[in-house]
Structures are given as C-alpha cells and as structure tokens.
Amino acid sequence: MAMALRRLDQAIAWLSDLAATLLLVLLVVVVLYNVLLRYLFADPPFWTDRVGTSANMAMVLIGLSLAVRHRDLIAMQALYQRLSERTALILDAVWNASILAFSLIFVWYGTSAAVNMPGMYWDFQSFCIDIDLGPPQSGFLISTVKLFEDAIALLIRPFCVDGAVPQRYMAMLMPIAGGLLVVSSLGVIIADIRKIAATKR
Amino acid sequence: MTAVLFLLALMVLILLGMPIGFAMALLPTVYIAVTDVAPLTSVPYQMYTALDKFPLVAVPLFLLAGELMNLGEVTDRMLALSREMVGRLRGGLSHIAVMLSMLFASLNGSAVASTATVGNVMIPAMKKAGYSGSYAASVTAASSTIGGIIPPSIAMILFASVTNTSVGKLFSAGILPGILVGLLFMTVGYFVSLQRNYERYDAPFRWIVLGRAFTRAILALSLPAILYFGIVGGVFTPTEAGAVVCLLAFLIGKFVYRSLSYAALWQALRRTVRMTATIFLIIAAAGPFSWLLTTLGALQGLEAWLVGMEGNLLLFLLAFLTIILVAGMLSDIVANLIILGPALLSAAVVAGFTESQAAMVICIGFLLGTITPPVGICYFTASRIASERLERVAVDLVPFIAAEVVLLILILAIPPITGLIPLLAGY
Amino acid sequence: QAQEIVLKTGTSWNDKFPMAKMLNLLNEFMQGHSDGRLAMDIHLAKSLCSEKTCVEQVELGQTDIGTASVSNYGGFYKTLEVLTLPYIFIDDAAAQAVIADFLFEDLAKKSAEEDGIKVLAIVPFLGFRQLESAEGPIKSPADLRGVKIRVTKSPLDGALIRAWGAVATPVAWAETYDALQQHVVSGLYIQKSVHAMMKFFEVTPYVTLTGGAWTPMIIFMDQERFEALPDWAQRSIDAAASDLRAQVFEIDQDYASKMGAANADKITYYTPTEAEMTEWRDAAARSWAVGKQLKLYDPALARRILEAQHGTAEFIKQLEALGSL
Ligand code: NA
Ligand code: NA
C-alpha cells in the first residue's frame, strides 16, 4: 500500500514537472508566434496574449507544488542557525503542515470560486465566430499560418459559448493547483516526520 | 489597528522562517475565517487574479533568456569583453551590472524582469570572479529598480492612470533620476569593492587582446542591439522581447557557439519553472493580502495622518518619506501606487512641491520597496538567483538603499532634477 | 440610529470622475432613507476592484456593490449590450428620456431575472464616444482606411471600427497611452472629455466628432445578495437608487463640460458636415450585423428604442434593409 502510494506520488511529481515545463515552452512559442502574426497581418487575430497569460498562470500554479516538493520556497533562514537540528526539523514540519492546511482551504474554496466564476474570454472570437478579416492574403507563409489557425479553431470551437470561451474553464486551475499542493505538502510532512523520528532528542 | 496587528503578525511569521508567500496568503485566510468579513473564496480568487496579467509573462521569459545566455556562452563572451574594457577599475563587474541594468531599463518597464535578466547573467559571473553571492545579489537587485525609473516604466504608467497625470511627463521626469541613481550605485559599488578588496583585473592592457575579445563577442553583442532596435522600431513589445531573446540565445548557443545541448536546455526550462513559481507565489499572495488591507481601510488612516502635518514642512517631509518607505517595506508596489499614490501626490503638491518632484519621489520610493526587506520582490528574486540567505543580502543592500534615499532627498531639494527634461520636452 | 449594514463598494474611477460623486450621493441617499442604518463603504480608483474584477467580485459575494462600463460588462452578460449599439441614441437628451420612460425598467427586470444582477442605475458616462487620431483631421470614413485604432476586445467595438474602414487593434486601457506613443496604434475611440482630461491629446491631438457609441456605466449588486437583505434595507436601496437615477444625467453633463474644457486649446476638434455624418452613420449601421449574429441585442427592443426617438426613421429603414432589426 505504502509502496503504491509512493509510486502514485512520484508519478504525479513527474507529470507536473513535465506539464509545467511544456507550458513554459508553449509560452515562449505563443509569444513569438504573436510577433509573426503581427508581421504577417495588418489585423491579426488576438488570442495569443490570452493563451500566453494562461500558460504562465498554469505553469506557476503547477510549479508551486514542485517548489514545495523541492523545499525551494523563499524564506528567512536566520532563526534556523540558532536552533538545534531537531527543533529546526519540527519548525519545518509546522510550516509544511500550515501549507497543507492552506492547500485544503485552497482546494475547497478554489472549487467554489471556479464553479461560480462568471464571464467570458472574448479573446478567442476569431475561433468562435466568422469575422471578416479583410481581403484574403496569399503567400506560402500566410497560407500556412491560416491553416494552423484553422486547426486551432477546430480545437477551441467546442468550448465556445455564444462567440466566447467561459472563464470558468480556466478558473478550474485553482482547485487543480490546490490538489497538487495537498499531495506535495503531505509528502514533505511525511518526510519531515520520518527525519524527526530519526534524530535523537 | 487591525491592519497594524496584521502587519506585525506577518513580520513575526517571516522572521520565524515561514515561507514568505504562504505566510502572506495564510494570514488573510485566517483573518477571514475568524472574522467572516468576506467569503473565503476571496483568497484563491484574489491569488488567481493577481497572476492574471499579461505583462507578468516577461518574468519567466527573461529568466529563461538569462539561463540560455549563460548556457550558450553568450554571457561569457560579453563578460570577457567588458572585462578587457572596464575590468581594470576596482569592482569592474559590479559597475557592469549597474550599466547593464541601465541599458536594460531603457528597454523594459518592469523592475522584477530586470532583476531576472541582469541577475541571471551577472550574479553567476560575479560569484565566479570572487564577489560574495550576497553582494552580487544586492547590486543587481538595487540596480533593477532603475528599470522602473528610466522610461518606459510600468510603475509610472500605473501611477499616471490613477492620478490623471501625463505619462509622457512622468517618463521624461524619470530620465535624470535614473542616470543619477546609476552613478550613485557605481560609487557605492566602488567603495564596497575597495573595502572588501574585490576583483581588479590586472593583466596588462593590449589592443590585440581587446580586439580578439571583441570579435569573439560580436554576435553576443548583437543581442542587446536587436532587442533595442526591435523595441524602438515597434517590431515587438518589451514583453515580447523576452521571447525573442530566448529564441536568439538558443540559436546562437546551439548552432553558432555549439555549447548548448538539448539536455541542458531542458534543465534550464525546469529551473526557470521553479524559479518563476517561487517568485510568483509572492506576487499571487500579495493579491489577497492587499485586497484585505484595502477592505479594512487600513491605509486610509495613514493618509489622514499625513494631511494633518501640512503646516510644518520638515515634519511633513519626514512623515511623507516614512510612509513611502514603510509601505514599500511591507506592501506590493502595485497596491502602494494605487492605494497610497493619489493621496500622497495631492498632499505633496499642497505642501508646495511640483507635480514632477512629488510623482518621482512616490514612484521611486515605492520601487525602492521592491528591494527593502522584509518583503521585496526584487530582493527575493536576486537572493533566489544567487541561492543566498535573505538576511545576508539584506545587510549588503543597506548602502544601496541609503543611496536611493539620498536620491529621494536630492529630488525634493533640487527641482530641476525632475523638472528640467519635462520642461525641455514641452510639458 | 447606529449603522447596521455596510455595503462594500468598489469602482475603477477616482474622485475626478462623475462616478465617484454619484456613489457618494447614493451613499447619502441610502443613509437618508434608512435613518443611518444602511451605508456604503466606497473604495475608489481600482483599490478594491476594477471593471471586470468588480463584476467577478460582486458575483462571488466578495464585494456588495460594483460599477462597470457596459462594454466591459458585456463580457459577462449580454442584456445591456443594446445600449452600446452605435447611433442607437440620437443625443444625450433622447437617451435620458428613453431610459427614464421604459428602458431602465425593462433592462433591470431582465438582468435580475436572467443574469441574477440587480442594476441600481444606468449611468451616462461623459456622453458619446468620439474618434481621436494622431494625424488629421479625419473627415470621413475614407480618411480612416488602414489607420490602426485602439479598441477593446468587445466584438461590437471592433465591428464598428472595422465598419468605418480602420484596422481594429485591441489594446488594454492601461497600455493605450504607451501604444499611441510608440505608434502601435494611431487613434482611439473614447469620450472627448476623457481624452482632454487624461492628456491623450499629447499623442492624438485630432478629434472628429463622429459620436456613435454611447457607452454608459452601471452600478449594480448581486440579486441574491440584495434579496438576502432585510426588507427595510431593500426598500432603502431601491429608494436611494431611484433618487440617484433622477440626477445622474445632470451630474454627468456638468462633469463633461468641465473636463472637456480642460486643455481644449491643445486639441483640434472637427465637426463632420451633414454629408460626412451620413457616411459615418451608414458605415456604422453595417456593424450591427455582428451584434445580430452574436445575439447581443434583441431586435424588437432595439426597434422600440429607435422608434421612441424623433428623427430615426431613415436609420431604422437602413437597419431593416441590412436585416439588423
Ligand atoms: Na524602464
Ligand atoms: Na519591501
């Protein structure tokens, strides 16, 4: 059982690491693509800023659980110098327990905030509605980009509601990030307790 | 009163060593749960909203750009050249860090993006050259405030929009103070380096060596040039510039210098993710934290106090600067500019200062808040890049903070520092 | 009497704009109607929320009363989009009359029932929007061909600017000045008094008085939150809101003339001729099609609004011909 849980935990860590890193790649690519779009079209579609912002948010919210897992958070260390090893470990466990408590609250109320989140992203209107973007342009690069845009439109269109994409979908990041935080803070607390038990009084 | 307790509690938690972002997020959570002043959905929602801003993507982009420039030998070659040029001065790399920040400041409007870029390039190089990590972190953190002083500046755009002042006027008012603060920092750097006997490059000067360093760096040097002309020419925005540098640094490192492997690239991406997450945790947590302070009317009390002192100029100045510095120590720059900025500006104008003077002191003062402990986003970022303990960096920051306070006093004493260029520009 | 209920209120506007005065007035009226038992705690200048986040916070129960421009509100609910259709109102007086006559009641009822939003007031915002440009004067849509104009992401906004022949470029409000200065865009479409007061003339000195979109603001709360209040508080809010509605147009015009007078000497205004005005209006009518396609307005209601005003017969015919009514 413990073995299975550890496997699961490692799988979650591996997947979040992969996902967050790919989101960073997506961020770079989408921002570069926006520069290209502006160069190609006088009146370019404007979904890229939204995707860039969202990729950044998702990367950060997933990255947080990785930071907790790797004990990578920004904190003052001055006090720790003056503590015994055991006391320092106990203090660490206290902080990690409060992170766990916070994460549970984050999951619960984050779910509620996400489910009730009103509003739409107008940014995807070039995928959701047929807007007349002026006379057709030709050229290899332009037709390639248009083909690419059409492909993304196929992906996005199922999420469109009356010409826009509900903000609610993106807001689900809150409970997801909270859930990942719960798993990772639980993991570090267990490690803390093991270490405390191993040190002599 | 509640607000004071709130801030005290935060200080205690931080000093006890609780991770700062979680301390900032947990306090409003506990407060809301106990007093029921707002629904608890406020906490995740405000954290989420605090991150939901496009200009923030500049931070990971420039962090990654720095990583790639380091891995791809781009940085090494630029540094070798600058060493040949100014390395014979005491504290050469420290001056280079300041100058690089000033150059970068004219391209980018955000102090924390500046810390990310210049820090990721300069801190490792400085450590290699024998500077302490804490000094390297403090000089880059301090210099990055110039990013918000020399135009363009996100802080000034924000300030102009909440006070209905002219962005153009603020931008032109920021030029001289930005150059002045750079000079002040180089002076500080010189004396600290002298005292600590930091590096001085003592190989004899030879034109041929300089020429060789220049040739080796010429492609690397084209990066800032492309950045500069790309932004000025309107090809890309300062935020997008981060992604462009990533692409170019990758292409140069991979295909020209051939020193960048895909495995190293992947590791650089992973490091960037974790560094961004730790920095943005604090930006996110500042969301519910300052939202709750606003809700509680915490900062309106300060304002009334200030207005009561307008009779006595010296007392007023003391109170004015104290509010700016204390708020800067504790609260996020955006919240400070929005909540305190308008009241501070009108109070200072009533007290007899010009709009440019008052606006610059407020903007620069709050930018200074990004490097003052206990809560300062550039301070954290630089410390994180240097993997250096916060309290050590705090100590090394003191002379730089003092220098910037001197600048604030100079601005208040000498109107032309902020008035001359706006006058010439016709505002 | 002691204060029993305090309604937390947020707006993006600071005290130099009419919204601040209107909220203060609303607060006075609430206190008056409730013997001081009900009051508002007003946070100006984005300190609590701004536009989009005001709607979100009110909906999530974090803030009691919020304000938003109707075009930002359109990202949440479509009920009020009809107000922003170009040239749906002839002038401010006509807008005032129609809103007082039946439109406020109609829209408030629909908002409460369908969107769960209690609209306290529809508030004019400094009159109609005008076309401001870096180079000019822009006399007719022909002068606008290929010029990049800043728009919001609202589809109606983009559709109007495109219908006028310009290139519609979405830029966030906070970045607009910068974008104009760096020539990312060469013009914008905002109320002329905002243009004058916020010093946009530094980068766009030419203003063409096209009129067109009349983009009001709303003061609103969550319907459920309202219904959860005791009866006396509900009555006080309704009475106070009604008092405020009776004054908003006067306050707005007062601010508009004062703000518009600021820096007027640095701005070149151009009033289109009768023939040019017809061109602006004809082109704008075509943008209604986007609104129709997205079901942003109810054609029957739009027709009723137009028919309630004098001198709209031509425009109605034109819209009918385009299939937009
Ligand atoms: Na700058
Ligand atoms: Na600070």
Coordinates of N, CA and C and ligand atoms in Angstrom, one line a residue, chain B residues 104-109 146-153, ligand 1:
Chain B
F104 N 19.2 47.9 -19.9 CA 18.0 47.1 -19.9 C 16.8 48.0 -19.5
A105 N 17.0 48.9 -18.6 CA 15.9 49.8 -18.1 C 15.3 50.5 -19.3
S106 N 16.1 50.9 -20.2 CA 15.6 51.7 -21.3 C 14.8 50.8 -22.3
L107 N 14.8 49.5 -22.1 CA 14.1 48.6 -22.9 C 12.9 48.0 -22.3
N108 N 12.9 48.0 -20.9 CA 11.9 47.2 -20.2 C 11.3 48.1 -19.1
G109 N 10.0 47.9 -18.8 CA 9.4 48.7 -17.8 C 9.3 48.1 -16.4
I146 N 16.2 50.7 -11.3 CA 16.3 51.7 -12.4 C 15.4 51.3 -13.5
G147 N 15.1 50.0 -13.7 CA 14.2 49.6 -14.7 C 12.8 50.3 -14.6
G148 N 12.4 50.6 -13.5 CA 11.1 51.3 -13.3 C 11.3 52.9 -13.3
I149 N 12.6 53.3 -13.3 CA 12.8 54.8 -13.2 C 13.0 55.4 -14.6
I150 N 14.0 54.7 -15.3 CA 14.3 55.1 -16.7 C 13.1 54.6 -17.6
P151 N 12.5 55.5 -18.4 CA 11.4 55.1 -19.2 C 11.8 54.0 -20.2
P152 N 10.9 53.1 -20.6 CA 9.5 53.0 -20.2 C 9.4 52.4 -18.8
S153 N 8.3 52.7 -18.1 CA 8.1 52.2 -16.7 C 6.7 51.8 -16.5
Ligands
NA1 NA 12.4 51.2 -17.9

